[in-house]
Short mmCIF file of C-alpha atoms and ligand atoms in Angstrom, two decimals:
data_model
loop_
_atom_site.label_atom_id
_atom_site.label_comp_id
_atom_site.label_asym_id
_atom_site.label_seq_id
_atom_site.Cartn_x
_atom_site.Cartn_y
_atom_site.Cartn_z
CA MET A 10 -35.78 12.11 -5.00
CA ILE A 11 -34.64 13.84 -1.85
CA ALA A 12 -36.79 15.10 1.00
CA VAL A 13 -35.38 17.59 3.48
CA LEU A 14 -37.07 17.54 6.87
CA LYS A 15 -37.84 20.68 8.83
CA GLN A 16 -35.78 21.41 11.90
CA GLY A 17 -37.30 20.15 15.15
CA VAL A 18 -39.05 17.10 13.67
CA THR A 19 -39.37 14.41 16.36
CA GLU A 20 -37.87 10.94 16.05
CA ALA A 21 -41.38 9.43 16.01
CA GLN A 22 -42.54 11.72 13.18
CA LYS A 23 -39.43 10.87 11.20
CA GLN A 24 -39.88 7.13 11.72
CA ASN A 25 -43.55 7.32 10.65
CA LEU A 26 -42.55 9.04 7.46
CA ILE A 27 -39.76 6.54 6.76
CA ASN A 28 -42.12 3.60 7.37
CA TRP A 29 -44.65 5.06 4.97
CA LEU A 30 -42.00 5.62 2.29
CA LYS A 31 -40.71 2.07 2.75
CA SER A 32 -44.27 0.77 2.35
CA LEU A 33 -44.12 2.29 -1.16
CA ASN A 34 -41.22 -0.09 -1.85
CA LEU A 35 -38.63 2.65 -1.67
CA GLY A 36 -35.23 2.42 -0.05
CA VAL A 37 -34.65 5.33 2.34
CA HIS A 38 -31.15 6.64 2.92
CA VAL A 39 -31.09 8.86 6.01
CA SER A 40 -28.43 11.52 6.37
CA GLU A 41 -28.42 13.33 9.72
CA GLY A 42 -26.70 16.68 9.41
CA GLU A 43 -25.98 19.11 12.20
CA TYR A 44 -29.08 21.15 11.39
CA GLN A 45 -31.11 19.08 8.96
CA THR A 46 -32.09 15.54 8.17
CA VAL A 47 -32.11 14.62 4.51
CA LEU A 48 -33.92 11.52 3.23
CA GLY A 49 -32.72 10.03 -0.04
CA LEU A 50 -35.46 7.96 -1.69
CA ILE A 51 -34.07 5.10 -3.71
CA GLY A 52 -36.03 3.06 -6.22
CA ASP A 53 -39.04 3.82 -8.39
CA THR A 54 -40.14 7.22 -7.09
CA SER A 55 -42.76 7.64 -9.81
CA LYS A 56 -45.34 6.34 -7.33
CA VAL A 57 -44.61 9.16 -4.91
CA ASP A 58 -47.04 12.05 -5.08
CA ILE A 59 -44.57 14.92 -4.83
CA ASP A 60 -47.31 17.45 -3.93
CA LEU A 61 -48.58 15.24 -1.13
CA LEU A 62 -45.08 14.72 0.23
CA SER A 63 -44.10 18.40 -0.03
CA GLY A 64 -47.35 19.35 1.71
CA LEU A 65 -46.59 17.39 4.90
CA ASP A 66 -45.93 19.76 7.79
CA ILE A 67 -42.63 18.06 8.67
CA ILE A 68 -41.17 18.48 5.18
CA ASP A 69 -39.07 21.49 4.26
CA ASN A 70 -38.66 20.67 0.56
CA VAL A 71 -38.66 17.82 -1.92
CA THR A 72 -36.57 17.64 -5.09
CA ARG A 73 -36.57 15.09 -7.87
CA ILE A 74 -33.03 14.45 -8.95
CA SER A 75 -31.99 12.97 -12.19
CA GLU A 76 -28.52 11.72 -11.21
CA PRO A 77 -28.63 7.95 -11.04
CA PHE A 78 -26.23 7.81 -8.10
CA LYS A 79 -28.05 8.30 -4.83
CA CYS A 80 -25.89 7.03 -1.96
CA ALA A 81 -22.75 8.78 -3.21
CA ASN A 82 -24.59 12.01 -4.08
CA ARG A 83 -23.64 15.10 -2.12
CA ARG A 84 -27.21 16.37 -2.39
CA PHE A 85 -28.39 13.55 -0.13
CA HIS A 86 -25.47 13.88 2.20
CA PRO A 87 -24.13 17.42 2.22
CA GLN A 88 -21.35 16.87 4.78
CA ASP A 89 -18.07 15.19 3.76
CA THR A 90 -17.71 11.51 4.58
CA VAL A 91 -14.76 10.72 6.82
CA VAL A 92 -13.44 7.20 6.25
CA GLU A 93 -11.66 5.62 9.22
CA ILE A 94 -9.01 2.98 8.51
CA GLY A 95 -7.32 0.64 10.98
CA SER A 96 -7.82 0.71 14.71
CA GLY A 97 -6.41 1.94 17.99
CA ASP A 98 -3.54 4.39 18.02
CA ASN A 99 -2.82 3.82 14.34
CA LYS A 100 -6.32 4.66 13.14
CA VAL A 101 -6.22 6.96 10.10
CA LYS A 102 -8.97 9.28 8.91
CA ILE A 103 -9.37 10.39 5.30
CA GLY A 104 -11.88 13.02 4.19
CA GLY A 105 -13.60 15.98 5.85
CA GLY A 106 -10.32 17.88 6.08
CA ASN A 107 -8.27 14.82 7.13
CA PHE A 108 -5.36 14.18 4.78
CA ALA A 109 -3.18 11.05 4.61
CA ILE A 110 -0.38 9.64 2.47
CA ILE A 111 -0.43 5.96 1.52
CA ALA A 112 3.01 4.77 0.41
CA GLY A 113 4.82 1.55 -0.39
CA PRO A 114 5.96 -0.64 -3.24
CA CYS A 115 3.89 -1.58 -6.27
CA SER A 116 4.16 -5.20 -5.18
CA VAL A 117 5.28 -7.01 -2.07
CA GLU A 118 8.47 -8.88 -3.04
CA SER A 119 10.08 -10.11 0.17
CA GLU A 120 9.94 -9.63 3.93
CA SER A 121 13.04 -7.43 4.03
CA GLN A 122 11.77 -5.29 1.13
CA ILE A 123 8.33 -4.56 2.57
CA ILE A 124 9.55 -4.00 6.13
CA GLU A 125 12.39 -1.73 5.04
CA VAL A 126 10.07 0.34 2.86
CA ALA A 127 7.35 0.42 5.56
CA LYS A 128 9.76 1.76 8.18
CA ALA A 129 11.15 4.36 5.79
CA VAL A 130 7.79 5.71 4.59
CA LYS A 131 6.49 5.82 8.15
CA ALA A 132 9.49 7.88 9.21
CA SER A 133 8.65 10.32 6.39
CA GLY A 134 5.05 10.76 7.51
CA ALA A 135 3.08 8.16 5.54
CA THR A 136 0.29 6.76 7.72
CA LEU A 137 -0.77 3.81 5.55
CA LEU A 138 1.32 1.13 3.82
CA ARG A 139 0.50 -0.04 0.28
CA GLY A 140 1.78 -3.16 -1.45
CA GLY A 141 0.24 -5.45 -4.06
CA ALA A 142 -0.10 -9.17 -3.33
CA PHE A 143 -2.37 -9.87 -6.32
CA LYS A 144 -1.09 -7.87 -9.29
CA PRO A 145 -3.19 -7.13 -12.38
CA ARG A 146 -0.47 -7.33 -15.07
CA THR A 147 -1.02 -6.75 -18.77
CA SER A 148 1.02 -9.86 -19.59
CA PRO A 149 0.30 -13.22 -17.95
CA TYR A 150 4.06 -13.90 -18.10
CA ASP A 151 4.91 -10.98 -15.81
CA PHE A 152 5.23 -11.26 -12.01
CA GLN A 153 1.71 -11.74 -10.66
CA GLY A 154 2.42 -11.05 -6.98
CA LEU A 155 3.06 -13.33 -4.01
CA HIS A 156 -0.66 -13.83 -3.31
CA GLY A 157 -1.28 -15.29 0.19
CA GLU A 158 2.37 -14.98 1.12
CA GLY A 159 2.29 -11.31 0.08
CA LEU A 160 -0.67 -10.70 2.39
CA GLU A 161 1.21 -12.42 5.21
CA LEU A 162 4.25 -10.18 4.63
CA LEU A 163 2.03 -7.10 4.70
CA ARG A 164 0.69 -8.24 8.07
CA LYS A 165 4.28 -8.59 9.31
CA ALA A 166 5.08 -5.09 8.09
CA ARG A 167 1.99 -3.81 9.91
CA GLU A 168 3.19 -5.54 13.08
CA ALA A 169 6.63 -4.02 12.69
CA THR A 170 5.43 -0.46 12.08
CA GLY A 171 1.79 -0.19 13.16
CA LEU A 172 0.86 1.12 9.69
CA PRO A 173 -2.56 -0.06 8.47
CA ILE A 174 -2.25 -1.96 5.18
CA VAL A 175 -3.76 -1.26 1.76
CA THR A 176 -3.78 -3.92 -0.95
CA GLU A 177 -5.69 -4.80 -4.10
CA ILE A 178 -8.34 -7.49 -4.43
CA MET A 179 -8.96 -8.94 -7.89
CA SER A 180 -11.65 -11.52 -7.22
CA ALA A 181 -14.54 -11.92 -4.80
CA ALA A 182 -13.36 -15.52 -4.39
CA HIS A 183 -10.38 -14.13 -2.42
CA LEU A 184 -12.47 -12.13 0.02
CA ASP A 185 -11.81 -14.44 2.99
CA MET A 186 -8.08 -13.80 2.62
CA PHE A 187 -8.69 -10.04 2.78
CA MET A 188 -10.64 -9.84 6.03
CA ASP A 189 -7.51 -8.71 7.87
CA VAL A 190 -6.63 -6.00 5.33
CA ASP A 191 -7.35 -2.48 6.62
CA LEU A 192 -8.23 -0.80 3.31
CA ILE A 193 -9.16 -2.98 0.33
CA GLN A 194 -8.22 -1.53 -3.04
CA VAL A 195 -10.21 -2.08 -6.21
CA GLY A 196 -7.81 -1.36 -9.05
CA ALA A 197 -8.53 0.53 -12.25
CA ARG A 198 -9.03 -2.69 -14.21
CA ASN A 199 -11.73 -3.89 -11.84
CA MET A 200 -13.61 -0.62 -11.43
CA GLN A 201 -16.50 -2.12 -13.36
CA ASN A 202 -16.28 -5.65 -12.00
CA PHE A 203 -19.79 -5.26 -10.68
CA GLU A 204 -20.04 -8.64 -8.99
CA LEU A 205 -16.86 -7.87 -7.03
CA LEU A 206 -18.20 -4.41 -6.10
CA LYS A 207 -21.48 -5.90 -4.83
CA GLU A 208 -19.59 -8.36 -2.61
CA LEU A 209 -17.44 -5.53 -1.22
CA GLY A 210 -20.66 -3.69 -0.44
CA LYS A 211 -21.66 -6.46 1.93
CA ILE A 212 -18.60 -6.20 4.16
CA ASN A 213 -17.81 -3.66 6.80
CA LYS A 214 -14.41 -2.52 5.60
CA PRO A 215 -13.18 0.61 3.85
CA ILE A 216 -12.73 0.35 0.09
CA LEU A 217 -10.33 2.35 -2.09
CA LEU A 218 -11.93 2.52 -5.53
CA LYS A 219 -9.65 3.59 -8.37
CA ARG A 220 -10.93 5.22 -11.56
CA GLY A 221 -10.88 2.90 -14.57
CA LEU A 222 -8.42 3.40 -17.42
CA ALA A 223 -11.01 5.03 -19.66
CA ASN A 224 -13.95 5.70 -17.40
CA THR A 225 -15.91 8.88 -16.86
CA LEU A 226 -16.39 10.41 -13.44
CA LYS A 227 -20.07 9.45 -13.55
CA GLU A 228 -19.08 5.85 -14.19
CA LEU A 229 -16.71 6.00 -11.22
CA LEU A 230 -19.55 7.26 -9.06
CA MET A 231 -21.86 4.52 -10.32
CA SER A 232 -19.24 1.97 -9.32
CA ALA A 233 -19.08 3.53 -5.84
CA GLU A 234 -22.86 3.26 -5.85
CA TYR A 235 -22.61 -0.52 -6.41
CA ILE A 236 -20.63 -0.79 -3.17
CA MET A 237 -22.68 1.71 -1.17
CA SER A 238 -26.12 0.49 -2.21
CA GLU A 239 -25.25 -2.87 -0.62
CA GLY A 240 -24.62 -1.12 2.69
CA ASN A 241 -20.91 -0.29 2.78
CA GLU A 242 -20.57 3.49 2.78
CA ASN A 243 -16.83 3.59 3.52
CA VAL A 244 -15.56 4.32 0.04
CA ILE A 245 -12.58 6.45 -0.96
CA LEU A 246 -12.27 7.43 -4.62
CA CYS A 247 -8.91 7.60 -6.38
CA GLU A 248 -7.98 9.53 -9.53
CA ARG A 249 -5.03 7.69 -11.13
CA GLY A 250 -4.91 9.09 -14.64
CA ILE A 251 -6.87 8.13 -17.72
CA ARG A 252 -5.96 7.04 -21.25
CA SER A 253 -5.59 9.78 -23.81
CA PHE A 254 -3.74 10.34 -27.08
CA ASP A 255 -0.46 11.48 -25.53
CA THR A 256 1.75 8.56 -24.62
CA TYR A 257 4.59 10.60 -23.08
CA THR A 258 3.19 9.91 -19.64
CA ARG A 259 1.70 6.52 -18.76
CA ASN A 260 -1.72 8.14 -18.34
CA VAL A 261 -3.04 11.69 -18.22
CA LEU A 262 -3.70 12.86 -14.68
CA ASP A 263 -7.12 14.47 -14.54
CA LEU A 264 -6.66 16.92 -11.69
CA SER A 265 -10.02 18.52 -12.37
CA ALA A 266 -11.52 15.23 -11.18
CA ILE A 267 -10.79 16.37 -7.62
CA PRO A 268 -13.01 19.48 -7.48
CA VAL A 269 -15.58 17.96 -9.83
CA LEU A 270 -15.99 14.86 -7.66
CA GLN A 271 -16.07 17.03 -4.54
CA GLU A 272 -19.06 18.85 -6.04
CA LEU A 273 -20.87 15.66 -6.96
CA THR A 274 -20.10 13.44 -3.97
CA HIS A 275 -19.36 13.52 -0.25
CA LEU A 276 -16.80 10.71 -0.58
CA PRO A 277 -13.10 11.53 -0.10
CA VAL A 278 -11.00 11.81 -3.27
CA ILE A 279 -7.31 10.90 -3.29
CA VAL A 280 -4.75 10.93 -6.12
CA ASP A 281 -2.20 8.39 -7.36
CA PRO A 282 0.55 10.39 -9.10
CA SER A 283 2.66 7.23 -9.66
CA HIS A 284 0.34 5.30 -11.99
CA ALA A 285 -0.87 8.59 -13.48
CA THR A 286 2.56 9.55 -14.79
CA GLY A 287 4.61 6.34 -14.89
CA LYS A 288 7.76 8.43 -14.28
CA SER A 289 9.30 8.89 -10.85
CA ARG A 290 10.50 12.44 -11.57
CA LEU A 291 6.92 13.56 -12.26
CA VAL A 292 5.58 12.24 -8.97
CA LYS A 293 6.65 15.26 -6.92
CA PRO A 294 5.10 18.01 -9.06
CA MET A 295 1.89 16.02 -9.47
CA SER A 296 1.72 15.26 -5.74
CA LEU A 297 1.99 18.97 -5.01
CA ALA A 298 -0.57 19.85 -7.69
CA ALA A 299 -3.05 17.27 -6.37
CA THR A 300 -2.56 18.52 -2.83
CA ALA A 301 -3.10 22.12 -3.93
CA ALA A 302 -6.25 21.08 -5.81
CA GLY A 303 -7.73 19.71 -2.58
CA ALA A 304 -7.06 15.97 -2.65
CA ALA A 305 -7.81 14.22 0.65
CA GLY A 306 -4.68 12.11 0.27
CA LEU A 307 -2.07 10.60 -2.02
CA ILE A 308 -1.04 7.04 -2.84
CA ILE A 309 2.59 6.90 -3.90
CA GLU A 310 4.81 4.00 -4.98
CA VAL A 311 8.10 3.73 -3.06
CA HIS A 312 10.73 1.01 -3.49
CA ASN A 313 14.04 0.51 -1.67
CA ASP A 314 15.68 -0.52 -4.96
CA PRO A 315 13.55 0.78 -7.85
CA ILE A 316 15.92 -0.40 -10.61
CA HIS A 317 15.40 -4.01 -9.53
CA ALA A 318 11.68 -3.72 -8.70
CA LEU A 319 9.58 -6.60 -10.05
CA CYS A 320 6.87 -4.15 -11.06
CA ASP A 321 6.66 -0.40 -11.83
CA GLY A 322 10.25 0.48 -10.93
CA ALA A 323 10.29 3.45 -13.34
CA GLN A 324 7.60 5.26 -11.41
CA SER A 325 8.76 4.25 -7.92
CA LEU A 326 10.46 6.76 -5.64
CA THR A 327 13.38 5.82 -3.44
CA PRO A 328 12.72 6.36 0.28
CA GLU A 329 14.90 9.52 0.11
CA GLN A 330 12.91 10.92 -2.80
CA PHE A 331 9.69 10.07 -1.00
CA ASP A 332 10.89 11.88 2.10
CA ASP A 333 11.39 15.05 0.05
CA VAL A 334 7.95 14.74 -1.59
CA ALA A 335 6.17 14.09 1.72
CA ARG A 336 7.95 17.00 3.40
CA LYS A 337 6.89 19.43 0.65
CA VAL A 338 3.34 18.09 0.58
CA PHE A 339 2.95 18.56 4.34
CA GLN A 340 4.39 22.08 4.06
CA LEU A 341 1.92 22.90 1.29
CA ARG A 342 -0.97 21.49 3.35
CA GLU A 343 -0.37 24.23 5.90
CA PHE A 344 -1.55 26.79 3.36
CA ILE A 345 -4.72 24.97 2.36
C1 PEP B 18 -1.84 -0.35 -8.11
O1 PEP B 18 -2.17 0.59 -7.38
O2 PEP B 18 -1.02 -1.22 -7.78
C2 PEP B 18 -2.42 -0.44 -9.46
C3 PEP B 18 -2.31 -1.54 -10.21
O3 PEP B 18 -3.03 0.69 -9.82
P1 PEP B 18 -4.14 0.93 -10.97
O4 PEP B 18 -5.24 -0.04 -10.69
O5 PEP B 18 -4.51 2.36 -10.77
O6 PEP B 18 -3.46 0.68 -12.29
MN1 MN B 19 2.10 -0.23 -9.65
#
């Protein structure tokens, strides 16, 4: 249920109302807009007398909503969320008209690799560095990432370039190791690892939540809700392609997810054209398409030597190819 307050309601009147709603065992999510305050009532709203509530002189209108996601719902929070990543001069904003490119290798392999790639993607306009330290591989015999050492190398690359770092967490047991990561990624395979999501909801760090391999947009939003309902509202959603019957591309990029999610939620939506297609030559057209469709950012795999990459070389761009993609994307952004 959402209750929109009238303009000019005093702080004391608002607090009284919130206290009363809380006394009914409801959670109250307050969204302060420029002109209006919207209260999202979370929990069992069947006890709320809608006529009584609507009749209060400080209430503009009350609506029962059927969507099960409350915190992520645009109806509760009409203005776009802007997620801030990193600090100081290198702080990056995503959402609310702010666009950013995250780039870097699938996995961190060595100090020279990650630093070389970080410097190159920065020079081309990327403002965040990606790199996996814990890799979710289909086969247990494949390279699993450098784990703690990988995180350490990402920190070194951040020191060398100033780029905030983005890397994937696979288990809540690793959370302590991730406290220095600027944007924590939840990969497609963990989108419904609810215990992990709840733990990430308790920290004060931005989360990049990728859509699961075969998950609906509503399921993606419910996963965001797991994080947000614990208190962490800094969530960025990522469309990275879904499984379908055509195996020509690694996945099928659902570009309509961008405008659909923008209708349903205030959270920023970015696109991963690398995992969506699995083919480096398709990354440029899909990056441009996602940008044209209104994505708040892109996450692109870049490797200094794709043929020898330990993971996802076929979809990785060389730094030169990335430079071309970034240039065209920024040019296109000027028309949006
Ligand atoms: C990744 O970004 O490294 C990754 C494994 O992506 P996804 O979870 O989308 O497959
Ligand atoms: Mn990858």
